[in-house]
Coordinates of N, CA and C in Angstrom, one line a residue:
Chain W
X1 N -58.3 144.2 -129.4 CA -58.0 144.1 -130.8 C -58.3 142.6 -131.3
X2 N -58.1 142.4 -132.3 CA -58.2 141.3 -132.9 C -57.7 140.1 -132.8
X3 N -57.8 139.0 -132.4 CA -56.9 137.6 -132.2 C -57.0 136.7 -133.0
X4 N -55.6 136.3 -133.2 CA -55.8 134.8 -133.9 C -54.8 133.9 -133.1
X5 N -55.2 133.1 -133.0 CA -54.6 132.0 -132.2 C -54.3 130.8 -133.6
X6 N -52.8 130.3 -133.1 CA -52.4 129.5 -133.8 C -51.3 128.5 -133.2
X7 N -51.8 127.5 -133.6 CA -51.3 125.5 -132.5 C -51.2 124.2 -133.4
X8 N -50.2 124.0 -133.4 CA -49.1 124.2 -132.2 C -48.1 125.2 -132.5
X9 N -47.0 125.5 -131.5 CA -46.4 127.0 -131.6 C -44.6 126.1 -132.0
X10 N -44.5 124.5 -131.9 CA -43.3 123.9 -131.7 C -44.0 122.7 -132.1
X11 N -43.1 121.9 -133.3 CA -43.4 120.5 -133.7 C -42.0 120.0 -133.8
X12 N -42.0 119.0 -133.7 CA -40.5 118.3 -134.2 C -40.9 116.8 -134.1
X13 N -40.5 116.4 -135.6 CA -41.2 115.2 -135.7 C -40.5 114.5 -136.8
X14 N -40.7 113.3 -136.8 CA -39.7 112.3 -138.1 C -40.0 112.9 -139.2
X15 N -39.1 112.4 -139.9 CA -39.3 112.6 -141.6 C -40.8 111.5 -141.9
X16 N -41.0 111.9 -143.0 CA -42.3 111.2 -143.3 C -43.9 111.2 -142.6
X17 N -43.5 112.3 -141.2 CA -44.6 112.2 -140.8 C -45.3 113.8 -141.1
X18 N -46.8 113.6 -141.3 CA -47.8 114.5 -141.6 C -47.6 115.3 -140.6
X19 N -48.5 116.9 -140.4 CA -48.0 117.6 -139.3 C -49.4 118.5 -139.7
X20 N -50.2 119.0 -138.8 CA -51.1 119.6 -139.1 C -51.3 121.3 -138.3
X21 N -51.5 122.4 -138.9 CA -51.3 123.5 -137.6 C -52.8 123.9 -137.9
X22 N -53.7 124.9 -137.0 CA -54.3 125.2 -136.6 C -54.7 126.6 -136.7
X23 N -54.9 127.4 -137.3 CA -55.4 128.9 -137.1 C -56.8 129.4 -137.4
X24 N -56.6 130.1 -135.7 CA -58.5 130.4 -135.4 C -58.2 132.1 -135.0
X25 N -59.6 132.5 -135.4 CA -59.8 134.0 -135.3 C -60.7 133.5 -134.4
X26 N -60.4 134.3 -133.3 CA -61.1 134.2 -131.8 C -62.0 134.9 -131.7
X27 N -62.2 136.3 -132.1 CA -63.5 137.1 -131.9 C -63.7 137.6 -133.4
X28 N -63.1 137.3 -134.4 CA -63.8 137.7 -135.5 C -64.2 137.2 -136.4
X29 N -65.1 137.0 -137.7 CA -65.2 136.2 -138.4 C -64.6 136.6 -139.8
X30 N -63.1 135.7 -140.2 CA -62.3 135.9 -141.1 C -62.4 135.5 -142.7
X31 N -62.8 136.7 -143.2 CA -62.9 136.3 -144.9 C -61.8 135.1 -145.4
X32 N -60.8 136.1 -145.1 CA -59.2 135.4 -145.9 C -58.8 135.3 -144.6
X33 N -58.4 134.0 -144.8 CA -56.6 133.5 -144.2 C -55.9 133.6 -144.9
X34 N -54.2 134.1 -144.6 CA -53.5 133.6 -145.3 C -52.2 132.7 -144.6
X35 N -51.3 131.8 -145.3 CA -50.3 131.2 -145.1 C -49.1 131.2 -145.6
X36 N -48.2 131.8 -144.5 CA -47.0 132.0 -144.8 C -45.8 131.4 -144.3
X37 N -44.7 131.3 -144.9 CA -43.7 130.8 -144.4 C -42.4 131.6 -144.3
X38 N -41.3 131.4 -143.1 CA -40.2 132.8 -143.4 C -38.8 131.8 -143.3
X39 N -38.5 132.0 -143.7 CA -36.9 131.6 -143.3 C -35.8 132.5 -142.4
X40 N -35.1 131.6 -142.1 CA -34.3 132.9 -141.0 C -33.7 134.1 -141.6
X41 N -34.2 135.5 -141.0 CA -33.3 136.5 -141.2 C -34.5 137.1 -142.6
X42 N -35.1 136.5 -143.2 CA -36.0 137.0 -144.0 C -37.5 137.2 -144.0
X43 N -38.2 137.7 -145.2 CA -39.0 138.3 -144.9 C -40.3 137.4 -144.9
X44 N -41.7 137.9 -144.6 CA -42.8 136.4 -145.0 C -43.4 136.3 -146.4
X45 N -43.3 135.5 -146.7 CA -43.6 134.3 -148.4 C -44.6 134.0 -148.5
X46 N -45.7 134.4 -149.1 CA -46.9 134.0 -148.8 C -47.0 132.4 -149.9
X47 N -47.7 131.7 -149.2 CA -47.7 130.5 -149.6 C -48.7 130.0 -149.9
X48 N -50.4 130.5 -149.7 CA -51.7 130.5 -150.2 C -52.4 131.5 -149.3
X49 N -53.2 131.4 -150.3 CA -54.7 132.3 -149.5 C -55.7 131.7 -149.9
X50 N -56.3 131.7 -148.4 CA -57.3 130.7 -147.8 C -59.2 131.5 -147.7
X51 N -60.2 131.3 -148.5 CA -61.2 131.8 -148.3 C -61.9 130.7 -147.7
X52 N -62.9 131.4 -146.9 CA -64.0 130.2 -146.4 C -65.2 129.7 -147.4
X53 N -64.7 127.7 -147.3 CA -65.5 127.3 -148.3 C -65.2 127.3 -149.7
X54 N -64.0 127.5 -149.9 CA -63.4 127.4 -151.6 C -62.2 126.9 -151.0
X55 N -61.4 126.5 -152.7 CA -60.1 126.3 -152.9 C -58.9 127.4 -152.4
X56 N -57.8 126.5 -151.7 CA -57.2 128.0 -151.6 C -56.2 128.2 -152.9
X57 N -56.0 129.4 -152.8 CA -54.7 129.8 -153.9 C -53.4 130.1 -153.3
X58 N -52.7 129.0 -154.3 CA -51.5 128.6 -154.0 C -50.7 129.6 -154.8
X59 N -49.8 130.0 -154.1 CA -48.4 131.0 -155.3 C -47.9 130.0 -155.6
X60 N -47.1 130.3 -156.9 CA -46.0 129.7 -157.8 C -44.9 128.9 -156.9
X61 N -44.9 127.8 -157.4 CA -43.6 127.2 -156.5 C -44.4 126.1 -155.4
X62 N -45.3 126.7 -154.7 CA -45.7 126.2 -153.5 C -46.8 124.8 -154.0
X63 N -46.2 123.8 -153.7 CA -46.8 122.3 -153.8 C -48.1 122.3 -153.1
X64 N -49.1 122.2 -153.6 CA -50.3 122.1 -153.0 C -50.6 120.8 -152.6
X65 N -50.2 119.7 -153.1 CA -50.5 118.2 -152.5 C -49.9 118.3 -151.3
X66 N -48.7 118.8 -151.3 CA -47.7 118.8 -150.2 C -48.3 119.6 -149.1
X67 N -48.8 120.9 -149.5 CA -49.4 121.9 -148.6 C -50.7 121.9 -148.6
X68 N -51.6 121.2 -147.8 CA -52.6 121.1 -148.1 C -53.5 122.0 -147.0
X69 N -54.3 122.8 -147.9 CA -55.3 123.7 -146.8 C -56.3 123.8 -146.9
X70 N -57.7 123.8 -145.7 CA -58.7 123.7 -145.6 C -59.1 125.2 -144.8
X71 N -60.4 125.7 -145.2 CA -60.7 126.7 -144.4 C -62.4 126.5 -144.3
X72 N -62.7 125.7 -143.4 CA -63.7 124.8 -143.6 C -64.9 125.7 -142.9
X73 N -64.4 126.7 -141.6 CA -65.7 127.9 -141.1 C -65.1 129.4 -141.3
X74 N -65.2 130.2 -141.1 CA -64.8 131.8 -140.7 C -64.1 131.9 -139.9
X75 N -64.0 130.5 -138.8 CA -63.3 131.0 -137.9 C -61.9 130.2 -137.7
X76 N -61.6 128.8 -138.6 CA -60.7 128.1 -139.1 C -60.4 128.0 -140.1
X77 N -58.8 127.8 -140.4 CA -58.4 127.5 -141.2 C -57.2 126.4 -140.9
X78 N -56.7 125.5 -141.8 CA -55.4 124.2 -141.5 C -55.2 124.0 -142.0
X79 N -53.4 124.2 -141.8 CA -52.4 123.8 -143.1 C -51.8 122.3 -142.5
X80 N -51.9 121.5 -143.6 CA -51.1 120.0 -143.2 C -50.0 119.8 -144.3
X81 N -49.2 119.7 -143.5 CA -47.7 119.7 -144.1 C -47.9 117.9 -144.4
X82 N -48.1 117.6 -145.9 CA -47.6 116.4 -145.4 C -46.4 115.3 -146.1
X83 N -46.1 114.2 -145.4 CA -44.9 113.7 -145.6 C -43.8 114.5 -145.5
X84 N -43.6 115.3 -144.5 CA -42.5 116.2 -144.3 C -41.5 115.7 -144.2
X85 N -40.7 116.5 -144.8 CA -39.0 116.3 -144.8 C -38.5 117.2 -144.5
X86 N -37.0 116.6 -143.9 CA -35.9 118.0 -143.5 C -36.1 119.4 -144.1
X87 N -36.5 119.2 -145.6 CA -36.5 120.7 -146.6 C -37.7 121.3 -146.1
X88 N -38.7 120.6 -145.0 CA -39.9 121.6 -144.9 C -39.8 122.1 -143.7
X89 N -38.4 122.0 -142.9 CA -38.3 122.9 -141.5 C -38.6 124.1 -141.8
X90 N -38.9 125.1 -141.1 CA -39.2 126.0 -141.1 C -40.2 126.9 -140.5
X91 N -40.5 128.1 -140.6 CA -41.3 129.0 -139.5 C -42.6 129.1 -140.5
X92 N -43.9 128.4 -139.9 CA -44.8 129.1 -140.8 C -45.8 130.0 -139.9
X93 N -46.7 130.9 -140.7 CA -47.8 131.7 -139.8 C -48.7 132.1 -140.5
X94 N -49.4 131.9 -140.0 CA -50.9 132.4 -140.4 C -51.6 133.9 -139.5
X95 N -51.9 134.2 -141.1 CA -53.3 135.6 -140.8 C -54.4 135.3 -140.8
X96 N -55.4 136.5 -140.5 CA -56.6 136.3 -140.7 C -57.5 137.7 -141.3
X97 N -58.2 137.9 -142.0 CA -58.2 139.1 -142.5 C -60.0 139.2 -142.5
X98 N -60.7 140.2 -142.8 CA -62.2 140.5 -142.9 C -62.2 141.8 -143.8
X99 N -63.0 142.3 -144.2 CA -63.5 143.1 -145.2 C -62.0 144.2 -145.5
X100 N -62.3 145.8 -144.8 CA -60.8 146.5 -145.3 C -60.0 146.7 -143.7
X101 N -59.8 145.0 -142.9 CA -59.0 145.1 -142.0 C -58.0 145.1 -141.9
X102 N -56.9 145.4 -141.0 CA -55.3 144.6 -141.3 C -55.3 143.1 -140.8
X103 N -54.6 142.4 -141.9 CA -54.1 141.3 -141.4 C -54.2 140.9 -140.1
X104 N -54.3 140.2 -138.9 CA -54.1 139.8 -137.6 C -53.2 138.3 -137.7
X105 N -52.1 138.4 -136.9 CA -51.0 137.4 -136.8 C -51.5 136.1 -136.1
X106 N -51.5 135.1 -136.4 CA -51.0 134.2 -135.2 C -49.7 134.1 -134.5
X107 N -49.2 133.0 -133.6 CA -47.7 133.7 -132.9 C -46.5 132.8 -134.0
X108 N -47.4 132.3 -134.7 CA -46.6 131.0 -136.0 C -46.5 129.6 -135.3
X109 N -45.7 129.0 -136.1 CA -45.3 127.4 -135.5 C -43.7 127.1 -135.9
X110 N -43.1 126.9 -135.2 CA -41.8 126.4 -135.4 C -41.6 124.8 -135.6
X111 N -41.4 124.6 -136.8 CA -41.5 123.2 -137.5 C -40.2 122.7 -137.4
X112 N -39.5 121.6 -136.6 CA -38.4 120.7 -137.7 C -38.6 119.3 -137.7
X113 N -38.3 119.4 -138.9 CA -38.2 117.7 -139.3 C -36.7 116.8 -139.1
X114 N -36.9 116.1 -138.7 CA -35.5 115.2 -138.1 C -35.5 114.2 -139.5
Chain L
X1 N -46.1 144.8 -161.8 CA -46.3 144.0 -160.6 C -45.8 145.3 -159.3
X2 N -46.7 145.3 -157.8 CA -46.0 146.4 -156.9 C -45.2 145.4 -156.5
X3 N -44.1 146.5 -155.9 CA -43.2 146.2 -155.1 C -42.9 147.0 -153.6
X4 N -42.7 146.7 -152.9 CA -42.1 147.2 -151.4 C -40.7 147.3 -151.3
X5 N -40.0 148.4 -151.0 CA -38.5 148.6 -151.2 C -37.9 148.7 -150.0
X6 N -37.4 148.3 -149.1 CA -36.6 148.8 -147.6 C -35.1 148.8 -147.8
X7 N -34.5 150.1 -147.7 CA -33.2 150.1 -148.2 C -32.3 149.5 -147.4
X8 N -32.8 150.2 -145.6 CA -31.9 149.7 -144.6 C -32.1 148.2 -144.4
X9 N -31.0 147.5 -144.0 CA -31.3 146.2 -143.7 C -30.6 146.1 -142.0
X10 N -30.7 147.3 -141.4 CA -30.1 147.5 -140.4 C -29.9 149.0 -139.6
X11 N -30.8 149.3 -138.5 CA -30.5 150.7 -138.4 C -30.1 150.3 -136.8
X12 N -29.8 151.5 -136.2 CA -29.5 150.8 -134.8 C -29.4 152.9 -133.8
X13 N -30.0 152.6 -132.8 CA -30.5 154.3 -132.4 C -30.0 154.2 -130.5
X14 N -29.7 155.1 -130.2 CA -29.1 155.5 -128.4 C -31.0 155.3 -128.4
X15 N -30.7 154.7 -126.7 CA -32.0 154.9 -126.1 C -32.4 156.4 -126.0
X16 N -34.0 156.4 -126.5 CA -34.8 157.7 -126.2 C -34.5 158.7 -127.1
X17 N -33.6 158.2 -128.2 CA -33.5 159.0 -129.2 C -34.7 158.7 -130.4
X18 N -34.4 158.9 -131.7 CA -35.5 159.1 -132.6 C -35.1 158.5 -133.4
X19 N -35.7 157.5 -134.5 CA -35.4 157.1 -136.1 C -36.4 157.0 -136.8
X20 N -36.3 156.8 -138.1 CA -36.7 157.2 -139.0 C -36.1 155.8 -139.8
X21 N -37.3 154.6 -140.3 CA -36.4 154.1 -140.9 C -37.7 153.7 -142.6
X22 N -36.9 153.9 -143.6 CA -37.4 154.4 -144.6 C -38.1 152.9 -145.0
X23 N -38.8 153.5 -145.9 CA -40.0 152.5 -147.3 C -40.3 152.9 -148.2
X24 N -40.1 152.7 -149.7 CA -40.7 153.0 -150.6 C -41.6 152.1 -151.9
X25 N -42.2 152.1 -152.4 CA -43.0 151.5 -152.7 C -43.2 151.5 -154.5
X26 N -44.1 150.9 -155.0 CA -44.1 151.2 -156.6 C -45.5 150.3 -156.6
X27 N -46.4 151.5 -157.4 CA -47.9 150.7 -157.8 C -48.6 152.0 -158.6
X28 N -49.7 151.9 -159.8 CA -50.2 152.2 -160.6 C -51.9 152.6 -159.7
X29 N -51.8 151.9 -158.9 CA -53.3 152.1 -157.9 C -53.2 153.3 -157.4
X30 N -54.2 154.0 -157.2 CA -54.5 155.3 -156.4 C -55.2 155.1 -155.0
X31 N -56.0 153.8 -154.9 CA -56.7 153.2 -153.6 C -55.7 152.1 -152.5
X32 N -55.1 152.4 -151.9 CA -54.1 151.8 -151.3 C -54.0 151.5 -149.8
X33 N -53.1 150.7 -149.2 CA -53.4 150.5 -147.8 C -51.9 150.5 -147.7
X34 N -51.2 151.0 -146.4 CA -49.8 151.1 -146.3 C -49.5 150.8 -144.7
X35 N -49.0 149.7 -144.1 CA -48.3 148.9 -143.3 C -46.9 149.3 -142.6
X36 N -47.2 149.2 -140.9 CA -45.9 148.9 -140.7 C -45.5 147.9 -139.5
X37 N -45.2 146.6 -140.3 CA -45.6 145.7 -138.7 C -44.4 145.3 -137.8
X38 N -44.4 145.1 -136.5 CA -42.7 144.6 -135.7 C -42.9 143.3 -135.7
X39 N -41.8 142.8 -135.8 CA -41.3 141.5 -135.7 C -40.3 141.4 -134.5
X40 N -40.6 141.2 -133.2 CA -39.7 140.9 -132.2 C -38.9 139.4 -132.1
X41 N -37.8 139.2 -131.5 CA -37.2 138.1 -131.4 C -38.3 136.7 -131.2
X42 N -39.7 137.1 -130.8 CA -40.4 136.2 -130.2 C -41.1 135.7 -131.6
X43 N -40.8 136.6 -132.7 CA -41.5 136.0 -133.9 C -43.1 136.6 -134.5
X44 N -43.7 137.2 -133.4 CA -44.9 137.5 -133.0 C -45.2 138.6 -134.4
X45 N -45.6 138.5 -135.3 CA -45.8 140.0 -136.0 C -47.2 140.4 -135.4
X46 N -46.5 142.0 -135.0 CA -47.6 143.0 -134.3 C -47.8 144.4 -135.4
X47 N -49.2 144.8 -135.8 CA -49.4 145.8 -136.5 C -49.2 146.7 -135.5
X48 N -48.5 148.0 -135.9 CA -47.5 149.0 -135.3 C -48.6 149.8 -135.9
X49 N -48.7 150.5 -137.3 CA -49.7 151.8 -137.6 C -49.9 151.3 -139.2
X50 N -50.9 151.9 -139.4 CA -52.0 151.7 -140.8 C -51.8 153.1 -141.6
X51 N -51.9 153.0 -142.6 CA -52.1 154.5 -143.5 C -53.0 153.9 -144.4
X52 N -54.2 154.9 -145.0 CA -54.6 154.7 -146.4 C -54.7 155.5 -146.9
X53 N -54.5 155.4 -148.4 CA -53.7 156.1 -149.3 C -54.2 157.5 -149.3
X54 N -55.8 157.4 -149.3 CA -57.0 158.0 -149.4 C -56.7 159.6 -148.1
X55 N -56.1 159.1 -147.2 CA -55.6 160.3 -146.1 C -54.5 160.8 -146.3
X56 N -54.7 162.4 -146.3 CA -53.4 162.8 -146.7 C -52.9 162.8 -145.3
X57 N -53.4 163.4 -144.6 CA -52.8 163.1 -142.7 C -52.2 162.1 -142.4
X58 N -50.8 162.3 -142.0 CA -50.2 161.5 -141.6 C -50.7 161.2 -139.8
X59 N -50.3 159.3 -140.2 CA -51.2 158.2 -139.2 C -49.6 158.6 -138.2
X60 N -50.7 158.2 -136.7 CA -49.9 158.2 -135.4 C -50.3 157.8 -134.6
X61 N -49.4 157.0 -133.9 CA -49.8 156.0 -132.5 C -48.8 156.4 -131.4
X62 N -49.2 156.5 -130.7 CA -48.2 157.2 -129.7 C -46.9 157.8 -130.3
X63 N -46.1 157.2 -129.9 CA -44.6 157.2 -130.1 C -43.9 156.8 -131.3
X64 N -45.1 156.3 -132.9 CA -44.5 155.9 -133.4 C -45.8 156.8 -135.0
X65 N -45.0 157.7 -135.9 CA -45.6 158.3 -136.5 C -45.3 157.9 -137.8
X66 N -45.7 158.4 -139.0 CA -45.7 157.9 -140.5 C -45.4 159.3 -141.3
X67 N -44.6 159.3 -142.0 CA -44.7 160.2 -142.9 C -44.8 159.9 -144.6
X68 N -45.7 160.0 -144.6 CA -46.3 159.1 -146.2 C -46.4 160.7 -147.4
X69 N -45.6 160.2 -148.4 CA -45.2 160.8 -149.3 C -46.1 159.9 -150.6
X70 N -47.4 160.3 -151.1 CA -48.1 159.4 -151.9 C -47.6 159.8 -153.6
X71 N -46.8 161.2 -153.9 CA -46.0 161.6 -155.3 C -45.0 160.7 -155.2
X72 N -44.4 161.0 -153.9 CA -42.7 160.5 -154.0 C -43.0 158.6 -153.9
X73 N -44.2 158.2 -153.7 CA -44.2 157.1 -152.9 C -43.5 156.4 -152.1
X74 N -43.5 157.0 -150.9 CA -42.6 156.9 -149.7 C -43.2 157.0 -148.3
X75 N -43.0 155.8 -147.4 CA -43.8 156.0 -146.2 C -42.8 155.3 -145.4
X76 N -42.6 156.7 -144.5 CA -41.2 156.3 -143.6 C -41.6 155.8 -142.2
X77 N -41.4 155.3 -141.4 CA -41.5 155.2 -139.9 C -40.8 155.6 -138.6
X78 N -41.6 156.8 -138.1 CA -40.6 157.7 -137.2 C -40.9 157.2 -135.8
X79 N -39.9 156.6 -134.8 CA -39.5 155.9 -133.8 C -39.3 157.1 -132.5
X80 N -40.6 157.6 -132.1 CA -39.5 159.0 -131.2 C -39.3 158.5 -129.7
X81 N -38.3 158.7 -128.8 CA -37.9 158.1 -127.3 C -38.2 156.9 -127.9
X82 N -36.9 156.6 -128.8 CA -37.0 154.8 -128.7 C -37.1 154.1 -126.8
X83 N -37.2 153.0 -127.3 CA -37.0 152.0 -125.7 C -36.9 151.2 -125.9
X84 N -36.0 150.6 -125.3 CA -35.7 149.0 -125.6 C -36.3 148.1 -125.9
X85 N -38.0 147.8 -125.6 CA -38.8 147.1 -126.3 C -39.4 147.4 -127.8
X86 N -38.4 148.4 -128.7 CA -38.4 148.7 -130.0 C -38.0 147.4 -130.7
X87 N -36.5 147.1 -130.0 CA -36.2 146.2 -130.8 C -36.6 145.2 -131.6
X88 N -36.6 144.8 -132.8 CA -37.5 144.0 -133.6 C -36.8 144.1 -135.3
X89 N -37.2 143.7 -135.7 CA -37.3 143.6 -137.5 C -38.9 144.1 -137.6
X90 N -38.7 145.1 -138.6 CA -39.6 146.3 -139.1 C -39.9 145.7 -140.6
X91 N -40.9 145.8 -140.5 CA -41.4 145.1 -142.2 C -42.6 146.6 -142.4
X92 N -42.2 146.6 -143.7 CA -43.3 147.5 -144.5 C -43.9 146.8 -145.5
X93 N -45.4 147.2 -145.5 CA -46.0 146.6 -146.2 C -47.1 146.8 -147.0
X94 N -47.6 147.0 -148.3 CA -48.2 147.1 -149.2 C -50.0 146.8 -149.4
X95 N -51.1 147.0 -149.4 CA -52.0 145.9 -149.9 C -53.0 147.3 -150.8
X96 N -53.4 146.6 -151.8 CA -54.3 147.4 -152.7 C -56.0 147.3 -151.9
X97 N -56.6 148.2 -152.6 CA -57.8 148.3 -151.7 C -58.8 147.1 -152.3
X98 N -58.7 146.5 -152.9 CA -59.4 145.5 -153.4 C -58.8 144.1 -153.3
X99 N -57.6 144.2 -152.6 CA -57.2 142.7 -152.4 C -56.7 142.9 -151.0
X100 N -56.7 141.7 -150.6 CA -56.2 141.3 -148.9 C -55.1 141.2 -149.0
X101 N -54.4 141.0 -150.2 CA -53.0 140.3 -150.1 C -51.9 141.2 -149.7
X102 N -50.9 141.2 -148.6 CA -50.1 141.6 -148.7 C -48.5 141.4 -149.1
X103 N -48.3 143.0 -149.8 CA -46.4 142.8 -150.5 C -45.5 143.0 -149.4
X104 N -44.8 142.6 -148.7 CA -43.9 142.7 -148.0 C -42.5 143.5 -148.6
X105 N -41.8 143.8 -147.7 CA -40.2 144.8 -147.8 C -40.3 143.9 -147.0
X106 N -38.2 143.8 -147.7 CA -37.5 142.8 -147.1 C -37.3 142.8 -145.2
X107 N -37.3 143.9 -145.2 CA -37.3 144.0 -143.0 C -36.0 144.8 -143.2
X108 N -36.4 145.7 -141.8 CA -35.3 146.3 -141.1 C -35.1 146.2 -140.1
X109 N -33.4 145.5 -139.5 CA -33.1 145.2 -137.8 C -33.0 146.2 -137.1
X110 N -33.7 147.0 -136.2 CA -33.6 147.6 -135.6 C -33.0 147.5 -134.1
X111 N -31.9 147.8 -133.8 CA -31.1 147.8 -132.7 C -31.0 148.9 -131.8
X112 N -31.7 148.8 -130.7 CA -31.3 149.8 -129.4 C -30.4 149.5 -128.7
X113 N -29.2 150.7 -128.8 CA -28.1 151.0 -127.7 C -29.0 151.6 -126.3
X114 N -28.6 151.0 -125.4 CA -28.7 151.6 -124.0 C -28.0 152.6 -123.5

């Protein structure tokens, strides 16, 4: 099946510092990414969608300076958290999608900010 | 706007027995994709089984079947000889056939008794 690989899987890092994650489709070449974020006990938030070679689209709420994403081949995309703070702990993950496929997970990243 | 409905926020089943844990949905589209993915303690979301709207045949993967009701709009997820590696949070999930995007339901905890 399909893989996406996504790194780092654990960050923990000062306040104010930038933080960058990684998600790659390993054997396929992905139309959309998308990026999500969950909080405990709840469901996943989508937080942009990522096409290769354009702007991504940010949902309502979600700070694009702050969240900043590139999806620079088919087979990457990177979200960089930056100037993080305590309020941006949290679980994020990324998909990866191609024409009428399902979604494919990465394993997420576990963020906190001290 | 669609929506994804999951009533239970908690079901819990004897090993090797059967459940059934419900989804209902709300959309104006007739071309549809319909989701049911596990979320284990590890965080990992795994695509479980796919339906499209387009098949009236209900989807099946081993041990774990769909019964999709496209009047009632309802697509339930049937669990038969649960086993302990069931356990997880159950997300149902939504995507129109022209967009990648998926609507999530809030999750259901699924707990095996031994």
């Amino acid at each position: 099946g399909a893989v996406v690989s996504q790194h780092p899987s654990r960050v923990i890092c000062k306040s104010g510092t930038s933080v960058k994650i990684e998600c790659r489709s390993l054997d396929f070449q992905a139309t959309t990414m998308f990026w999500y974020r969950q909080f405990p006990k709840q469901s996943l938030m989508l937080m942009a969608t990522s096409n290769e070679g354009s702007k991504a689209t940010y949902e309502q709420g979600v700070e694009k300076d702050k969240f900043l994403i590139n999806h620079a081949s088919l087979t990457l995309s990177t979200l960089t958290v930056t100037s993080a703070h305590p309020e941006d702990s949290s679980f994020y993950i990324c998909s990866a999608s191609t024409h009428n496929q399902p979604q494919h997970f990465g394993d997420g990243t576990r963020l906190s900010i001290l | 706007a669609q929506t994804v409905t999951q009533s239970q926020p908690e079901m819990s089943v004897q090993e090797a027995e059967t459940v059934t844990l419900s989804c209902t949905y709300d959309t104006s589209e007739s071309d549809y994709y319909l989701f049911w993915y596990k979320q284990p303690p590890s965080r990992q979301m795994i695509l479980v089984i796919r339906q499209e709207a387009y098949k009236q045949q209900n989807a099946t993967e081993n041990r774990f079947s769909v019964n999709f009701q496209k009047a009632a709009k309802s697509f339930s997820l049937k669990i038969s000889d649960s086993q302990l590696g069931d356990a997880a949070m159950y997300f149902c999930a939504y995507r129109e056939d022209s967009n990648y995007q998926l609507i999530w339901g809030a999750g259901t905890k699924l707990i095996i008794k031994p």
